[in-house]
Tab-separated table of C-alpha atoms in Angstrom:
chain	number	residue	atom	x	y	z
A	20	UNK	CA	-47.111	34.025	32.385
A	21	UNK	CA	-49.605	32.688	35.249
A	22	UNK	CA	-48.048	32.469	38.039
A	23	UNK	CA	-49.375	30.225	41.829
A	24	UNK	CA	-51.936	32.756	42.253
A	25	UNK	CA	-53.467	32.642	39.326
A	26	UNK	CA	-52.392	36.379	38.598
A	27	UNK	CA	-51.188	36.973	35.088
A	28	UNK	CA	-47.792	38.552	35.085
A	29	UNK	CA	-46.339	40.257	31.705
A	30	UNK	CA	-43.214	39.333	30.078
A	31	UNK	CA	-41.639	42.253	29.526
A	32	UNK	CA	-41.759	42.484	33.568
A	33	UNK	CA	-38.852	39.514	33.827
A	34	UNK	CA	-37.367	39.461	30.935
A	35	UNK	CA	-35.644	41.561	28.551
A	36	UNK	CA	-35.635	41.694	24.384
A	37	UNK	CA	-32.930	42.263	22.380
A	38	UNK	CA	-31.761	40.964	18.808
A	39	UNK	CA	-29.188	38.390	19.373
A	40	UNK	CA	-27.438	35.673	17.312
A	41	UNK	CA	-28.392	32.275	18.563
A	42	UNK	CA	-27.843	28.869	17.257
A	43	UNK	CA	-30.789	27.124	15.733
A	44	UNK	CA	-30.076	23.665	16.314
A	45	UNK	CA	-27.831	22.246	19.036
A	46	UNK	CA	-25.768	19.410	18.712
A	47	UNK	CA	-24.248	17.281	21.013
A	48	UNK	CA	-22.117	14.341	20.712
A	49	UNK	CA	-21.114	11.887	23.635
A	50	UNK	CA	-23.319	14.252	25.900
A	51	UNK	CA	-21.350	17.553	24.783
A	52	UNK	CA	-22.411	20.366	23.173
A	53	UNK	CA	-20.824	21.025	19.692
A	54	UNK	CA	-20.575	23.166	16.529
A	55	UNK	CA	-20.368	21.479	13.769
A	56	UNK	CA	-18.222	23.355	10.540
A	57	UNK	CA	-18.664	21.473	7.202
A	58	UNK	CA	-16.833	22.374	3.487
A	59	UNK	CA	-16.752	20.691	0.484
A	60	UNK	CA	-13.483	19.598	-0.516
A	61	UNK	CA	-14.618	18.325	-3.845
A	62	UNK	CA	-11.798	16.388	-5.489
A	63	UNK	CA	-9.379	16.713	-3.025
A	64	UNK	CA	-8.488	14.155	-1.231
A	65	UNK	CA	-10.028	13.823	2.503
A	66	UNK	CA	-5.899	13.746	4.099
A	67	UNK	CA	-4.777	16.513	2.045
A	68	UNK	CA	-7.850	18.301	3.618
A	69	UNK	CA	-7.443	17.319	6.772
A	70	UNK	CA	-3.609	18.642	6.128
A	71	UNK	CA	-4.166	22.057	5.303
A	72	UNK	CA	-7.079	22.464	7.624
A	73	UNK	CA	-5.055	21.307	10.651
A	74	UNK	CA	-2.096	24.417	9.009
A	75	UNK	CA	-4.460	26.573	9.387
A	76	UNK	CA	-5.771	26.008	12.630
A	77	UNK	CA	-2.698	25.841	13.927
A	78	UNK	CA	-2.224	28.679	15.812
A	79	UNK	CA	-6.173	28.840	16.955
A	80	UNK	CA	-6.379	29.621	20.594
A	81	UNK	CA	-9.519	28.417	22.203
A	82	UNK	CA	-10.845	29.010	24.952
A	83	UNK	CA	-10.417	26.633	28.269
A	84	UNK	CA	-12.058	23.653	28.434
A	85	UNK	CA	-12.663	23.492	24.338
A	86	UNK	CA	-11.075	21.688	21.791
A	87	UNK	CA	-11.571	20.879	17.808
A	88	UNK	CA	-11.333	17.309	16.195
A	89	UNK	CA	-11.405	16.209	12.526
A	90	UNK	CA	-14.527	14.830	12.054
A	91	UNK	CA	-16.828	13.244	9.129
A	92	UNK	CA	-14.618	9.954	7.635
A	93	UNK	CA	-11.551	10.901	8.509
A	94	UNK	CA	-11.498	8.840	11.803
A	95	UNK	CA	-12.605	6.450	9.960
A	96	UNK	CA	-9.710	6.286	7.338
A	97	UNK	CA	-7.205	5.865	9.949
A	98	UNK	CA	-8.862	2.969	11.164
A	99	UNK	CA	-8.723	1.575	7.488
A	100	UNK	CA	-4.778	2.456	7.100
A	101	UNK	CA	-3.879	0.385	10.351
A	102	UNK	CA	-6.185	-2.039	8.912
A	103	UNK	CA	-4.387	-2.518	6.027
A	104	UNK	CA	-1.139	-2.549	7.400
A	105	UNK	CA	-2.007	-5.557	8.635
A	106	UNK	CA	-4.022	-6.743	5.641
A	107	UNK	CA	-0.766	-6.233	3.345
A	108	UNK	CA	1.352	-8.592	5.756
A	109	UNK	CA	-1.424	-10.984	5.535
A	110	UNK	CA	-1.098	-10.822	1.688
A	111	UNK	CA	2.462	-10.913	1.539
A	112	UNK	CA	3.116	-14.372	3.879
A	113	UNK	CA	-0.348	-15.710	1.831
A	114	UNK	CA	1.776	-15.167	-1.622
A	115	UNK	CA	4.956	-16.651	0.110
A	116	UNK	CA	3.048	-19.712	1.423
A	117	UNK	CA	1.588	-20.734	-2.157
A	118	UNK	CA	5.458	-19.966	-3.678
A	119	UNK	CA	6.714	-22.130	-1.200
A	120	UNK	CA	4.709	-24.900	-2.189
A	121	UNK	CA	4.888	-24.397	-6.183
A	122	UNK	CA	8.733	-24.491	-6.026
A	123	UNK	CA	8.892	-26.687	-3.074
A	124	UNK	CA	11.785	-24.369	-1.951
A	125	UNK	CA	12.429	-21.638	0.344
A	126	UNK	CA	14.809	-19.256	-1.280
A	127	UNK	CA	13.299	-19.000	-4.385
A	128	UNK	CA	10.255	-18.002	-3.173
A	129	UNK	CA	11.690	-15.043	-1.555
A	130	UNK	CA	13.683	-14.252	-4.496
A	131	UNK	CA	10.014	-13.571	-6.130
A	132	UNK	CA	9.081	-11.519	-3.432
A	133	UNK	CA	11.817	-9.284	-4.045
A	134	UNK	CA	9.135	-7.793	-6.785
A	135	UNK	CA	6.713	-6.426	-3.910
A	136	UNK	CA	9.514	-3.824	-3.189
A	137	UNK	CA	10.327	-2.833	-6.365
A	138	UNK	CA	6.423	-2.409	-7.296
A	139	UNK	CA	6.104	-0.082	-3.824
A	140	UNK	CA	9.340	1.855	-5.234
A	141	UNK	CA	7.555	2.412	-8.185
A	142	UNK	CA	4.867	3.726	-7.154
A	143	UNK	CA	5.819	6.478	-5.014
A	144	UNK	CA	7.118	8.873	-8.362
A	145	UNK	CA	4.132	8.104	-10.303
A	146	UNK	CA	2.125	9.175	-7.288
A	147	UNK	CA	4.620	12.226	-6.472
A	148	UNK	CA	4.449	13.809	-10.444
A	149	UNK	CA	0.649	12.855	-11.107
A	150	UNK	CA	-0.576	14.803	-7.510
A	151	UNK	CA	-1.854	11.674	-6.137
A	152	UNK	CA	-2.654	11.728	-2.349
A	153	UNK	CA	-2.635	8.316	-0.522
A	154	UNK	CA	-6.095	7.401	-0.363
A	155	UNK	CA	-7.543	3.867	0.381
A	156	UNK	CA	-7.474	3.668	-3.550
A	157	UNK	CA	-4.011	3.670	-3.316
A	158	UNK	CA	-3.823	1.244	-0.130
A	159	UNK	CA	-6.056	-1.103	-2.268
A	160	UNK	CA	-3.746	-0.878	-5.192
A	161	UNK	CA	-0.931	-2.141	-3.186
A	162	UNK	CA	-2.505	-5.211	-2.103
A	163	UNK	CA	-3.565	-6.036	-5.564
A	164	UNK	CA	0.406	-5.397	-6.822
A	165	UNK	CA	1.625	-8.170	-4.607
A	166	UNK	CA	-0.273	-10.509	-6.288
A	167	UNK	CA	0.232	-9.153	-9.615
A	168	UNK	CA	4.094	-7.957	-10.068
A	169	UNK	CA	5.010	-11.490	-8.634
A	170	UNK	CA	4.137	-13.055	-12.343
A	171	UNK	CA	7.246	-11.697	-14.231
A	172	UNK	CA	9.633	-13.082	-11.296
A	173	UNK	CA	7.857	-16.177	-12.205
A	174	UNK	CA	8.314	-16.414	-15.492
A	175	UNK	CA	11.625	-15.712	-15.487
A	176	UNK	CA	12.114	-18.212	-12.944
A	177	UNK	CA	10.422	-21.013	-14.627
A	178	UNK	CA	12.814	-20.888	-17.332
A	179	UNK	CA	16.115	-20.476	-15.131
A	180	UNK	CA	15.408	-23.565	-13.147
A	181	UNK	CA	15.855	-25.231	-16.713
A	182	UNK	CA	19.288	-24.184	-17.133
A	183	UNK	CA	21.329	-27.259	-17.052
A	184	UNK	CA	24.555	-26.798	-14.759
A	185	UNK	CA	27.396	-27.044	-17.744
A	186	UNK	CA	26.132	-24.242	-19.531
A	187	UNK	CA	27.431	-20.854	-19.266
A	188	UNK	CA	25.147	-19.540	-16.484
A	189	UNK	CA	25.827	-16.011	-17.260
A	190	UNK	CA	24.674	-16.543	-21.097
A	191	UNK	CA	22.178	-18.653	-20.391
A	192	UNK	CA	20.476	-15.817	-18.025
A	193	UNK	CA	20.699	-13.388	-20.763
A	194	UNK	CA	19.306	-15.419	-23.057
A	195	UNK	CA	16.320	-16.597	-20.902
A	196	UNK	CA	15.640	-12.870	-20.076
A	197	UNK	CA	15.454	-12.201	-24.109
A	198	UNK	CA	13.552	-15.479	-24.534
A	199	UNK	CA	10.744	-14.225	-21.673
A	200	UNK	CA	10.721	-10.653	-22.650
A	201	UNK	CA	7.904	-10.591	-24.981
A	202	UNK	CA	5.645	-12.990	-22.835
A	203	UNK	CA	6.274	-11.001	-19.672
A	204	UNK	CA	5.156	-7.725	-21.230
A	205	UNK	CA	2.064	-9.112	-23.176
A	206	UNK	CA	1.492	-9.985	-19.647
A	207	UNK	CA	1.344	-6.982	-17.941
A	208	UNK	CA	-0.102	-5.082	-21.064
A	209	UNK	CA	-3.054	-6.639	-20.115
A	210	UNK	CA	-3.491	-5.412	-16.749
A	211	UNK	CA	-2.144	-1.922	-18.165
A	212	UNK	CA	-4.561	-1.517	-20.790
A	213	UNK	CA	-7.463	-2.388	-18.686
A	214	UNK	CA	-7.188	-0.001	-16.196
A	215	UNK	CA	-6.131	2.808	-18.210
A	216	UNK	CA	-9.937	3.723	-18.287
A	217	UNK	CA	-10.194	3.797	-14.633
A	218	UNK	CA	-7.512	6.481	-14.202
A	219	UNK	CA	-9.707	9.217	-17.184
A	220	UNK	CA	-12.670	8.547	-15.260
A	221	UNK	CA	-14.830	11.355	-14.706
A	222	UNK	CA	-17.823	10.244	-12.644
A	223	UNK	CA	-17.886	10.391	-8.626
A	224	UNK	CA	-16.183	7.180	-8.263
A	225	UNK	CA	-13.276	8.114	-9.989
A	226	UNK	CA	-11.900	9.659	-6.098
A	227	UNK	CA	-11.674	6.055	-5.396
A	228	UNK	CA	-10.478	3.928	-8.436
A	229	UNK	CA	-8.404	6.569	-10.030
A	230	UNK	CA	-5.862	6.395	-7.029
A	231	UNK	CA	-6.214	2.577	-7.666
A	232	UNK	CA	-5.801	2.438	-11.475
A	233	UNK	CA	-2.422	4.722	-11.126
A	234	UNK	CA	-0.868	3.187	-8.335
A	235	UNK	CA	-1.342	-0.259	-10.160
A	236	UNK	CA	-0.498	1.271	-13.474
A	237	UNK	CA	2.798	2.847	-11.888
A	238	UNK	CA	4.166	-0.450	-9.836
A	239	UNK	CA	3.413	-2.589	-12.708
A	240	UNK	CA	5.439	-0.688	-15.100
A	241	UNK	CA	8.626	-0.213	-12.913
A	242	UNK	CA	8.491	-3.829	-11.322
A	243	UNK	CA	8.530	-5.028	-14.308
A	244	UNK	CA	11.258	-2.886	-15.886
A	245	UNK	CA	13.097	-3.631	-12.554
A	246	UNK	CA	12.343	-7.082	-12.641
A	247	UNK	CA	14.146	-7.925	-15.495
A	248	UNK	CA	17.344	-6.552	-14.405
A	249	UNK	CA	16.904	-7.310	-10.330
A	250	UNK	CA	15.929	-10.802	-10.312
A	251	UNK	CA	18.910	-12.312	-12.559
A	252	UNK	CA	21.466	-10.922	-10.708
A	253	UNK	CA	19.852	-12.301	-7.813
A	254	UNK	CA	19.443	-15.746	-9.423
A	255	UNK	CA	22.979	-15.593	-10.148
A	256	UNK	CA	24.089	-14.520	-6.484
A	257	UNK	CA	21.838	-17.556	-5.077
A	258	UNK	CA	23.193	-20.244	-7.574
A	259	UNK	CA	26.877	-18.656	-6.683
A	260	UNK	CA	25.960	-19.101	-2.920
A	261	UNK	CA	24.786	-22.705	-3.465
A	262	UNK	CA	27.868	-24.030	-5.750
A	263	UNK	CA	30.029	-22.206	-2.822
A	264	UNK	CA	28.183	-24.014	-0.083
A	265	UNK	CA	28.382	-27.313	-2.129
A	266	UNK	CA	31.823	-26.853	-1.960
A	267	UNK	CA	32.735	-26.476	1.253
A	268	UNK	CA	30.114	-28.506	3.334
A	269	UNK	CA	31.630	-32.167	0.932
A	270	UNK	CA	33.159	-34.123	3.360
A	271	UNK	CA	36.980	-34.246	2.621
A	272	UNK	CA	38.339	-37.163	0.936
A	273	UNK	CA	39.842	-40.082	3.234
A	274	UNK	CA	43.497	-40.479	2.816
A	275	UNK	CA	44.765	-43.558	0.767
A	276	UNK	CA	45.953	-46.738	3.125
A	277	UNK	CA	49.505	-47.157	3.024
A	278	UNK	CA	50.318	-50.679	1.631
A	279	UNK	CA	52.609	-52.974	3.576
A	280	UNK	CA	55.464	-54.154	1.499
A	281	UNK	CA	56.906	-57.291	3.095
């Protein structure tokens, strides 16, 4: 090293070697330094990850002034799930709004809501036994069940509204039920059998649309299982509520003048 003077000076005078580990890149992020630890998780799913990292550092003790954060897209897919929170309300008062003005009601368009529930009831087993983690596959196959599930409580419902008020109403239910049956499960058939290829896919997509493919797969098969049985007995309880409202909001009858016999 020169120094002011001009006078060489070695290095070995100032400074002293030794074999050291060292890092050979330094990364920073919002002005700090970092270290940066990447794995490949493979097929598992980026929250299950996340959930057995964060076990396992746990009980890490740092020292002061340091801290560890999940990082890669998993800040990102937090964003996504409050996201679609709000996305799936959208949805759901989108549906009711377009009800409301095909049946030109109120009630029954909630009664065909009722399926959005029983879908999201389905799907949690078929999630739970297959090893499914909740992955934006799975948030995206929600969405797409309220729009889909919402058919068979339609169909039924179409035919019910034809039920003329001095027949049976507890016959005529059953026998609308059997009468839809085969059109509401050619229905959904369709949907079933063209996702089924989704859920054995192999490729690198598959993280994303086989979550999709089962969640729809699983909602559409118990909402419409449930539907069958769930939206009668609702239909019945509304038409009961009606006839008993009907009853008691008639005005009463005005009492007969008394004739004057002279």
């Amino acid at each position: 090293i020169v120094n002011r003077e001009g006078i060489v000076v070695p290095l070995q005078q100032i400074a002293a070697f030794e074999f050291a580990l060292t890092p050979s890149e330094i990364w920073r992020k919002d002005k700090q330094r970092m270290i940066q630890v990447s794995a490949n998780r493979e097929k598992l799913a980026l929250s299950t990850a996340v959930k057995k990292g964060g076990a396992e550092l746990k009980g890490l003790e740092v020292p002061q002034n340091y801290y560890y954060q999940f990082g890669g897209d998993y800040q990102q897919m937090i964003e996504n799930e409050r996201q679609f929170q709000f996305a799936f309300v959208i949805m759901v008062g989108l549906v009711y709004i377009v009800l409301a003005c095909l049946f030109e009601s109120y009630a029954q368009p909630l009664l065909i809501m009722l399926t959005v529930p029983l879908a999201i009831i389905s799907v949690v087993p078929v999630l739970y036994f297959t090893h499914t983690s909740v992955t934006m596959g799975v948030y995206l196959g929600l969405i797409m069940l309220g729009g889909l599930v919402v058919t068979n409580a339609i169909i039924l419902l179409d035919r019910l509204n034809a039920v003329q008020p001095g027949q049976n109403l507890l016959r005529a239910v059953m026998l609308v039920g059997k009468e839809r049956l085969n059109a509401i499960i050619l229905v959904q058939l369709t949907t079933i059998l063209d996702l089924l290829p989704m859920i054995w896919d192999t490729s690198e997509s598959a993280g994303l649309w086989a979550p999709l493919a089962i969640a729809v797969v699983g909602g559409i098969t118990g909402a419409t299982i449930l539907t069958l049985f769930v939206i009668p007995g609702c239909f019945l309880m509304l038409r009961d509520w009606d006839s008993f409202q009907r009853r008691y909001e008639q005005p009463p009858a005005e009492p007969l003048a008394e004739e004057t016999i002279s």
